[in-house]
Each structure stands twice: as C-alpha cells, then as structure tokens.
Coordinates of C-alpha atoms and ligand atoms in Angstrom, one line a residue:
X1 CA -6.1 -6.9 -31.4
X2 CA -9.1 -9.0 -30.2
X3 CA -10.7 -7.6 -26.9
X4 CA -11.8 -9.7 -24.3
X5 CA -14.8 -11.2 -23.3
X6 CA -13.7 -12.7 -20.0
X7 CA -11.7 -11.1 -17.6
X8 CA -9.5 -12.4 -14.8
X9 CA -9.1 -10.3 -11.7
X10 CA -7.1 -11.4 -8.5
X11 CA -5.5 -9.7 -5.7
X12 CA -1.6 -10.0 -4.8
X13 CA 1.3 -9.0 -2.1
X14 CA 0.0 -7.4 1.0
X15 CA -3.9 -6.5 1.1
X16 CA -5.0 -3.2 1.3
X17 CA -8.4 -2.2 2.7
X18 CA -10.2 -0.7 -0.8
X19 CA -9.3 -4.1 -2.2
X20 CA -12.7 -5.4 -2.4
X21 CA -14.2 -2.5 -3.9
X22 CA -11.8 -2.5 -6.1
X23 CA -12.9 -6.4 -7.2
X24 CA -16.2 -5.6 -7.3
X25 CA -15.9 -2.1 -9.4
X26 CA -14.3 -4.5 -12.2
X27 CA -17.0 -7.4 -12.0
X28 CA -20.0 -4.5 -12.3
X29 CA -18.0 -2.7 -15.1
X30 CA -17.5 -6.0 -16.9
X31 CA -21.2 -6.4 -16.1
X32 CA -22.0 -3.4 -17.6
X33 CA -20.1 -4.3 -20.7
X34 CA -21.7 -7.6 -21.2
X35 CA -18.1 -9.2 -20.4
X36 CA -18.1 -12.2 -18.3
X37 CA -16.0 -11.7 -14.9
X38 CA -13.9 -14.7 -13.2
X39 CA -12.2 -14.2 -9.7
X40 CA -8.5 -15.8 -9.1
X41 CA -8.0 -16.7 -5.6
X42 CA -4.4 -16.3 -3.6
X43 CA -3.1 -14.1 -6.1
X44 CA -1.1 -16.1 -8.8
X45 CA -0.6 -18.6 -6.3
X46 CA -4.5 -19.5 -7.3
X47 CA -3.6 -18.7 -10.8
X48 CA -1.1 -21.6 -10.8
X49 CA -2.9 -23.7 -8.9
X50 CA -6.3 -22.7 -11.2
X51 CA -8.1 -21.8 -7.7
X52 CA -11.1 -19.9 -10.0
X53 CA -14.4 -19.1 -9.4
X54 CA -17.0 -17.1 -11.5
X55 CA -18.1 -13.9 -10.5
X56 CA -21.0 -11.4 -11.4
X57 CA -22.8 -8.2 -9.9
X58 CA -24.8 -10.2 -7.4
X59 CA -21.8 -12.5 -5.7
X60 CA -19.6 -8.6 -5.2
X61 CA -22.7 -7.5 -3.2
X62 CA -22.0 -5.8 0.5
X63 CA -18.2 -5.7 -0.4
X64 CA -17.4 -1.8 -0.7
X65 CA -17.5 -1.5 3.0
X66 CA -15.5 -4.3 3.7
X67 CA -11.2 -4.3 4.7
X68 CA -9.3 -7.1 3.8
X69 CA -9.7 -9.2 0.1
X70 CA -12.5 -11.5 -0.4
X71 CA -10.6 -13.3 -3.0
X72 CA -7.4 -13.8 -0.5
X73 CA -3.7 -12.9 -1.7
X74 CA -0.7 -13.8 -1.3
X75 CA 3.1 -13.5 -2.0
X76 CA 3.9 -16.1 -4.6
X77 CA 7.8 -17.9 -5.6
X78 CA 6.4 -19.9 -7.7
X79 CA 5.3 -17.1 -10.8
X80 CA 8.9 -16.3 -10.4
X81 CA 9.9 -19.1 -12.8
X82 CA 8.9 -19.6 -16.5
X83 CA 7.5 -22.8 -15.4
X84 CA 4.7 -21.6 -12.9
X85 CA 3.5 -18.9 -15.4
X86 CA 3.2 -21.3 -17.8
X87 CA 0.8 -23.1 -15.8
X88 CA -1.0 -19.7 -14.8
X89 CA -1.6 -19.4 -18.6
X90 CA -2.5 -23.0 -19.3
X91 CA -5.4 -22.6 -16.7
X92 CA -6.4 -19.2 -18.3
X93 CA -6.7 -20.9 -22.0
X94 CA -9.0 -23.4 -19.9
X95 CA -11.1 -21.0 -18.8
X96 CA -11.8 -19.4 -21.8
X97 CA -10.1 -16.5 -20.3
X98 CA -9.0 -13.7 -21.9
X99 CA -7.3 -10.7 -20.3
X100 CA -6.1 -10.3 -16.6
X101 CA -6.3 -7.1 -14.3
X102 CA -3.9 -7.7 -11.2
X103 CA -4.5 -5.5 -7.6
X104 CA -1.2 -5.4 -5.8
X105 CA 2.0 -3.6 -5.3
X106 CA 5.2 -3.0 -7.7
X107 CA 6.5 -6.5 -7.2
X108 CA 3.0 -7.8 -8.4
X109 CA 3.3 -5.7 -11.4
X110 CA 6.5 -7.1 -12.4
X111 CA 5.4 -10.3 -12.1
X112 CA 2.2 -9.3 -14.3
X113 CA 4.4 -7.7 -16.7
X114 CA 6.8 -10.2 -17.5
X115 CA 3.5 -12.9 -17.8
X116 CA 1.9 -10.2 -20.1
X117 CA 4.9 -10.0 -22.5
X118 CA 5.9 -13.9 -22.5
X119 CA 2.6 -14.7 -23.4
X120 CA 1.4 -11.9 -25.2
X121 CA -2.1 -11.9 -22.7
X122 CA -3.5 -8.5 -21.5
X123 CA -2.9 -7.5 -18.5
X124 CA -3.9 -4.2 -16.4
X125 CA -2.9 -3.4 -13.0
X126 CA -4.2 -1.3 -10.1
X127 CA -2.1 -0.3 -7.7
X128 CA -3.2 -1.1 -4.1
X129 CA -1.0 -1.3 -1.3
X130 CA -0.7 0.6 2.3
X131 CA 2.8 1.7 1.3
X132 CA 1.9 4.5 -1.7
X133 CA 5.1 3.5 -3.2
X134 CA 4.2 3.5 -6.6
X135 CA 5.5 5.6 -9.4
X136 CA 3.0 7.2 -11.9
X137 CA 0.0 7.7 -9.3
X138 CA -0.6 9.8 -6.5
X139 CA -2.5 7.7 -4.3
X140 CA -2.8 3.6 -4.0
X141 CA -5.9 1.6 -2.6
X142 CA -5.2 1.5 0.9
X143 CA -3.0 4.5 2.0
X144 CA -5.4 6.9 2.8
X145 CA -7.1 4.4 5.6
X146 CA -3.9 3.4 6.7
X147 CA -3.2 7.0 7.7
X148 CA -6.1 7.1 9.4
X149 CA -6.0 4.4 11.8
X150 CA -2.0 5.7 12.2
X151 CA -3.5 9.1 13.4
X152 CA -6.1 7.2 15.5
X153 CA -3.4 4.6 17.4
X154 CA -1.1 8.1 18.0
X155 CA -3.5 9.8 19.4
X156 CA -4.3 7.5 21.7
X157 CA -0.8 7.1 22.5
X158 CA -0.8 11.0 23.0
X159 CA -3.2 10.8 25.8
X160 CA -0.9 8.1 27.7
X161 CA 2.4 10.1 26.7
X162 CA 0.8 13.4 28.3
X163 CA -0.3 11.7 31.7
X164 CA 3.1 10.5 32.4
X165 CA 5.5 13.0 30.4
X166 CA 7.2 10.6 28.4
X167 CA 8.3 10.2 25.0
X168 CA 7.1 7.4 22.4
X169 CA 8.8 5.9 19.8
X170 CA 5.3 4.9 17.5
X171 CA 6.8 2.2 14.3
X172 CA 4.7 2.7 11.2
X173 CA 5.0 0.7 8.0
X174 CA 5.7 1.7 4.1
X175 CA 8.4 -0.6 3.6
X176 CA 11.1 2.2 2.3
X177 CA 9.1 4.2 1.0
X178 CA 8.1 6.4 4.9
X179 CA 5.1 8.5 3.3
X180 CA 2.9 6.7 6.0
X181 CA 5.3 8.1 8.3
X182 CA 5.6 11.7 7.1
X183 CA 1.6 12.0 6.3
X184 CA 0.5 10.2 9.6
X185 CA 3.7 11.8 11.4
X186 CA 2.2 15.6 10.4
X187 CA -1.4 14.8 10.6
X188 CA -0.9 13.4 14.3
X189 CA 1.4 15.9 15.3
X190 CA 4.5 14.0 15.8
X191 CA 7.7 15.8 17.5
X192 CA 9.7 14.0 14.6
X193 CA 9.6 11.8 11.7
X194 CA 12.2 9.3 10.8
X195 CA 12.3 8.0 7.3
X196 CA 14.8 6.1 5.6
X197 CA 15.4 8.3 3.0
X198 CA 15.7 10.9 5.1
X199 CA 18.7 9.3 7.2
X200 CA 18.3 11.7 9.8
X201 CA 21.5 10.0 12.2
X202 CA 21.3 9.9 16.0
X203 CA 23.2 13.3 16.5
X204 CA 20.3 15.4 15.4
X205 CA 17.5 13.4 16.7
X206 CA 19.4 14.0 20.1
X207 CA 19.3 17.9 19.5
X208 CA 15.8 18.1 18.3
X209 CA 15.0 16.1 21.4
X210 CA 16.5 18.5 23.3
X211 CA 15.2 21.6 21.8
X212 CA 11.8 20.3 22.6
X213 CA 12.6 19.9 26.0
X214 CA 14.4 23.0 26.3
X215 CA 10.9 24.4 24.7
X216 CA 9.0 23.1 27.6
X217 CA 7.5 19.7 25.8
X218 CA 6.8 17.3 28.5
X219 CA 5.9 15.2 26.5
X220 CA 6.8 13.5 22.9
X221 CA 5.5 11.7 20.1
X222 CA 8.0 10.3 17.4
X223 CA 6.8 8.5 14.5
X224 CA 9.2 5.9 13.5
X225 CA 9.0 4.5 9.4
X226 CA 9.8 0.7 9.0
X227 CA 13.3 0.4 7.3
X228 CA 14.8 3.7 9.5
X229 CA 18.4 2.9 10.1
X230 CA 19.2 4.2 13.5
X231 CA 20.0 1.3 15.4
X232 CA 19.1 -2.1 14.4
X233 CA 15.6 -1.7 15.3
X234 CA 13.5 0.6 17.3
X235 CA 14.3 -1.0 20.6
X236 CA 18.0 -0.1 20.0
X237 CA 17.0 3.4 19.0
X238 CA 15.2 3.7 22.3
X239 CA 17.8 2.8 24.0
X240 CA 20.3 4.8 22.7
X241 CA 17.8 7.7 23.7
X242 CA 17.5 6.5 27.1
X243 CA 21.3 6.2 27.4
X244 CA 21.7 10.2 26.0
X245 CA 18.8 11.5 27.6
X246 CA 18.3 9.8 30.7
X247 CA 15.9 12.7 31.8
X248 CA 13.7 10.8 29.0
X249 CA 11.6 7.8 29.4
X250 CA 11.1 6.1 26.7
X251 CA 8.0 3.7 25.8
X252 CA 7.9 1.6 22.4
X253 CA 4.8 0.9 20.2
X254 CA 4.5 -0.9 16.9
X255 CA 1.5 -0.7 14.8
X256 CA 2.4 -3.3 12.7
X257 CA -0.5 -5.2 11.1
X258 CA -3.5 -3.1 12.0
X259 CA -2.6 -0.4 9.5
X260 CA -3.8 -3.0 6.7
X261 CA -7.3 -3.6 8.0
X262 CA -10.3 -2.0 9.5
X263 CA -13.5 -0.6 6.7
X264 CA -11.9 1.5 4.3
X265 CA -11.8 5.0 4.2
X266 CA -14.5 6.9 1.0
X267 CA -11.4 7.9 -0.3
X268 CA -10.1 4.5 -1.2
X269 CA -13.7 3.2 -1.9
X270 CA -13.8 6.0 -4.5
X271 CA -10.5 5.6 -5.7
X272 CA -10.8 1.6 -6.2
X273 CA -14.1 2.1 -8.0
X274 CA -12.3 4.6 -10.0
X275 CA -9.7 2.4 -11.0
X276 CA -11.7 -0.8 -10.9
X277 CA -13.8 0.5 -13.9
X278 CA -10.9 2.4 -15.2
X279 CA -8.9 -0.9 -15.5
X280 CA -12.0 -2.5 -17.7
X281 CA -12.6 0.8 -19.8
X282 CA -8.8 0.3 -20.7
X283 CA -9.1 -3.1 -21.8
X284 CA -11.6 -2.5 -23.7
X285 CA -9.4 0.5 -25.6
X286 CA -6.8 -2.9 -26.1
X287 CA -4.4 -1.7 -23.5
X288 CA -2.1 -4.0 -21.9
X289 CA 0.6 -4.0 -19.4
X290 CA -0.1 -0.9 -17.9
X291 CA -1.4 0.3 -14.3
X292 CA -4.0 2.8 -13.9
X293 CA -3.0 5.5 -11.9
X294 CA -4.4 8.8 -10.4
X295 CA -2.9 12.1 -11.3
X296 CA -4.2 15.4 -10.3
X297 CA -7.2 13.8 -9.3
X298 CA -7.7 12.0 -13.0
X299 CA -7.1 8.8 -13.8
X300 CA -4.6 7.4 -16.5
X301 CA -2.9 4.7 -17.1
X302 CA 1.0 4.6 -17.6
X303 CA 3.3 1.4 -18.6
X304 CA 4.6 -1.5 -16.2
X305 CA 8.1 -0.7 -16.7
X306 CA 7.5 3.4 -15.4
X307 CA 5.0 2.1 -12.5
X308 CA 8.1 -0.1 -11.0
X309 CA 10.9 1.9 -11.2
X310 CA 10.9 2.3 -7.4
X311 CA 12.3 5.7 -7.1
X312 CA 9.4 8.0 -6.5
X313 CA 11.2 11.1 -4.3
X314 CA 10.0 12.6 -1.3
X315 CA 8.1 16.1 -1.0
X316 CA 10.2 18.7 0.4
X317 CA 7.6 20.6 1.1
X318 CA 6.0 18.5 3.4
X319 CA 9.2 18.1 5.0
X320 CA 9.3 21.7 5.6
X321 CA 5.8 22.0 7.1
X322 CA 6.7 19.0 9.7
X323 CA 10.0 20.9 11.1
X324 CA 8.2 23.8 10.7
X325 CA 4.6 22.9 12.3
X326 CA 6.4 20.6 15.2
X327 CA 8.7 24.0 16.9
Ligands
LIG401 O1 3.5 -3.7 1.5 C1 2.6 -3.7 2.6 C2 3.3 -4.1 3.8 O2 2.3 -4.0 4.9 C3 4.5 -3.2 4.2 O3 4.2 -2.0 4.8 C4 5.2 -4.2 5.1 O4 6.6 -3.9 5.1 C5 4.9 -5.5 4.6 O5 3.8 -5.4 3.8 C6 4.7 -6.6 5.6 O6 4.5 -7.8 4.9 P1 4.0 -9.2 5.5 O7 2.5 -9.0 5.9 O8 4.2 -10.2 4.4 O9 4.8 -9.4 6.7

C-alpha cells in the first residue's frame, strides 16, 4: 500500500473544546514527517463542496488553548448519499490528496467508514465529542472539560439552592449516553442522577426525595441527563415533583450549549495531541479505517465498525459510589 504524502484533516458533528489541538497535533506531526497537511472546512460539508485550505506548523499557532474548531463543523445530509461522497473524493484526487483523518463522533465515523471502503482512501479517526459515547476508548476530546464547567454551573446553582432551600432539577447533555451526568452528577455532589439507561421511574425518585428530606437536606441538587424519560421533558418532571411533594420548590436549569465551549481542560489538550499524532504515526504504519482510542492510559487504534457499535455499558461501580456518597 502507498502511504501518503498529503493528509486531509477536518472536523465533524458537534465541536468539542480539544478540537483545535487536536488539528494542530496532526499538521505538526505531518510536519515532522515531511508530509504536506491540508484543512477541510465544515466537516464533509466543505469536503463536498472542496472548501480547502493548506495548512502547516506556522498557520496552527496559538490554537491549543483555544475551545471551539478553527476549521468549523458541521452535521452533513449530503455524505449520506453515494453521490456527495463521490464529489468529496473527486475534490481530494484534485488536491493531490491522499489520506483523511476525521475528528468527530460515531455518526462521523460511519460516514468516514463507508467513504473509506467505497473508495478504498485512508481514513483515521479521533474521537472528539462532549458525550464520551464511544466504544473502544476511554476518554473523547472534549469530555473532561465538559465536566468541568458542569461542576462549575452546579455549584453555582448550589449556592442559590442553599439560600432558599429548594431543590434544582440541573439538564446536562450526552445524548444517551448520561456519563456527563453520572461523572458531573458525583463530582458536584448531586442528590441524584437520572440517566436514560438507568430508567430510574418517578416512584423512586419520589422516595429518594423523601429520604433526603426526612435526613434533614434542605436543600437539593439533581442532575438531570438529556434523553431521561420521566416526563416529556424536564419541566414535566418538575412538575410532577411539585405536584408530589408540594413541601418542594422546584427551580429548572439547562446547561445546554455551554458545556461545548470555554479553553479546554490539559487533559483534553494532552489527549488530542496524543491522538492527533497518533492518527499520523498510524497512517504512516498504512492503517485505515480505524479510530485511535485511549485505553488504560495508552493509545491504540481499533476498527470503525467496533468504535460505532453504540453500546458501551455503564459502570456499576460508579453507580454505587453516587447512592452511596449522596446518603
Ligand atoms: O454530541 C454532542 C451534543 O452536544 C450532544 O450532547 C447534544 O445532544 C447534541 O450534540 C446537540 O446537538 P446540536 O448542537 O446540533 O443541537
């Protein structure tokens, strides 16, 4: 198999802060490597639309520190038909390029795997997304500082909740996947955690609220995952509180959007360096269709079709130290 001499790199699906040093981890290892580096902009979007623009060391300067993607993303239809990713590989031949690493989620991976396979073009991905929902790696770009400005909001919200003894529902995102929720939940100190997988039903949240009161809590803090199927959203949910326990008041907040921005944390600048040069070492050993990943602190790579299987479990354990630690 030839290797490649100029690589791709683009950004797709929701951004993750750690994106950018993710880019600029691959441009420097191609750098390194005497490969020439190209950035895709808006994900495959740009790909189809052949939205390209060379990169090198110098033009990836001051971009560890910063959230967000400098090359944009995007959520594209289009690369869902044969005839978009034709014209995604049409405008690589034309730009003499020759292998494609893709930072995203496990939607962009299949995406990137299907391409890969159809055309036979090497492609790597790295998995970055706020959710962590990825099979075959611990960690994604993105989580860890998402967790952090989750415990940050909460405990800003603990200070309001403790003045006026009430209890707060606090929505956090993850998509179905709730470890934003169960990390941030624990970390933050949460009276309970609702997760979808979890299913925990009205009944018992009742009780546990109860117990808490009965413990002398005055006041409440429960972190609510995205997706959680009590009610039909969290406003129902706090109703239906309000309506059990009126001795409750209940006050709403949803994160939403901020848990993707902000600097990233030095764990995901680390880890997307990691994987950044990771992704170009493994190109280099004529991989293809894989994601990197990070396992017991190493990092590997492990095929497309194991990254999106979509049915990484939850830890029991930490289940067991939130009931435990929340008494
Ligand atoms: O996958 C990242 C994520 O932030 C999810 O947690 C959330 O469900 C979704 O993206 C929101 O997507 P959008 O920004 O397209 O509304």
């Amino acid at each position: 198999m030839k290797l490649p001499n100029k690589i791709g790199v683009l950004t797709s699906g929701g951004d993750a802060p750690g994106m950018n040093a993710a880019i600029r981890a691959v441009v420097r290892a191609c750098a390194y490597n005497n490969l020439e580096s190209v950035g895709v902009y808006r994900g495959f979007q740009g790909l189809i639309e052949g939205d390209f623009k060379e990169l090198n060391a110098r033009t990836v300067k001051n971009m560890i520190n910063r959230g967000g993607t400098f090359l944009k993303s995007a959520r594209c239809k289009d690369f869902l038909n044969a005839e978009g990713r034709r014209k995604a590989f049409d405008n690589l031949k034309r730009e003499n390029v020759d292998a494609l690493i893709v930072i995203g989620g496990d939607g962009s991976f299949a995406g990137a795997s299907v391409f890969g396979k159809e055309f036979n073009f090497p492609v790597i991905g790295i998995p970055g997304t706020i959710d962590n929902d990825i099979n075959g790696t611990d960690y994604t770009i993105g989580y860890d500082t998402a967790l952090n400005t989750v415990v940050d909001a909460i405990d800003k919200i603990r200070d309001t909740a403790n003045s006026h003894n009430r209890l707060f529902l606090v929505e956090v995102m993850g998509r179905g996947s709730g470890d934003i929720a169960l990390n941030a939940g624990i970390g933050a100190g949460a009276e309970e955690i609702l997760i979808p997988k979890l299913n925990m039903g009205l009944e018992r949240l009742l009780d546990s609220l109860n117990r808490s009161k009965k413990s002398g809590k005055t006041s409440s803090i429960v972190v609510v995952s995205e997706g959680e199927k009590i009610g039909e959203n969290i406003l129902e949910l706090a109703e239906y509180i309000e309506k059990n326990l009126p001795e409750y008041e209940v006050r709403v907040t949803v994160l939403g959007h901020i848990q993707r921005g902000g600097v990233p944390s030095c764990y995901d600048r680390v880890l997307a360096s990691r994987f950044g040069v990771g992704a170009v070492d493994a190109l280099l050993r004529g991989e293809t269709n894989v994601m990197m990943g990070i396992i017991h602190n190493r990092i590997i790579s492990i095929p497309f079709s194991e990254a999106i299987k979509g049915d990484n479990t939850i830890d029991e354990e930490l289940i067991r130290v939130a009931d435990i630690i929340s008494i």
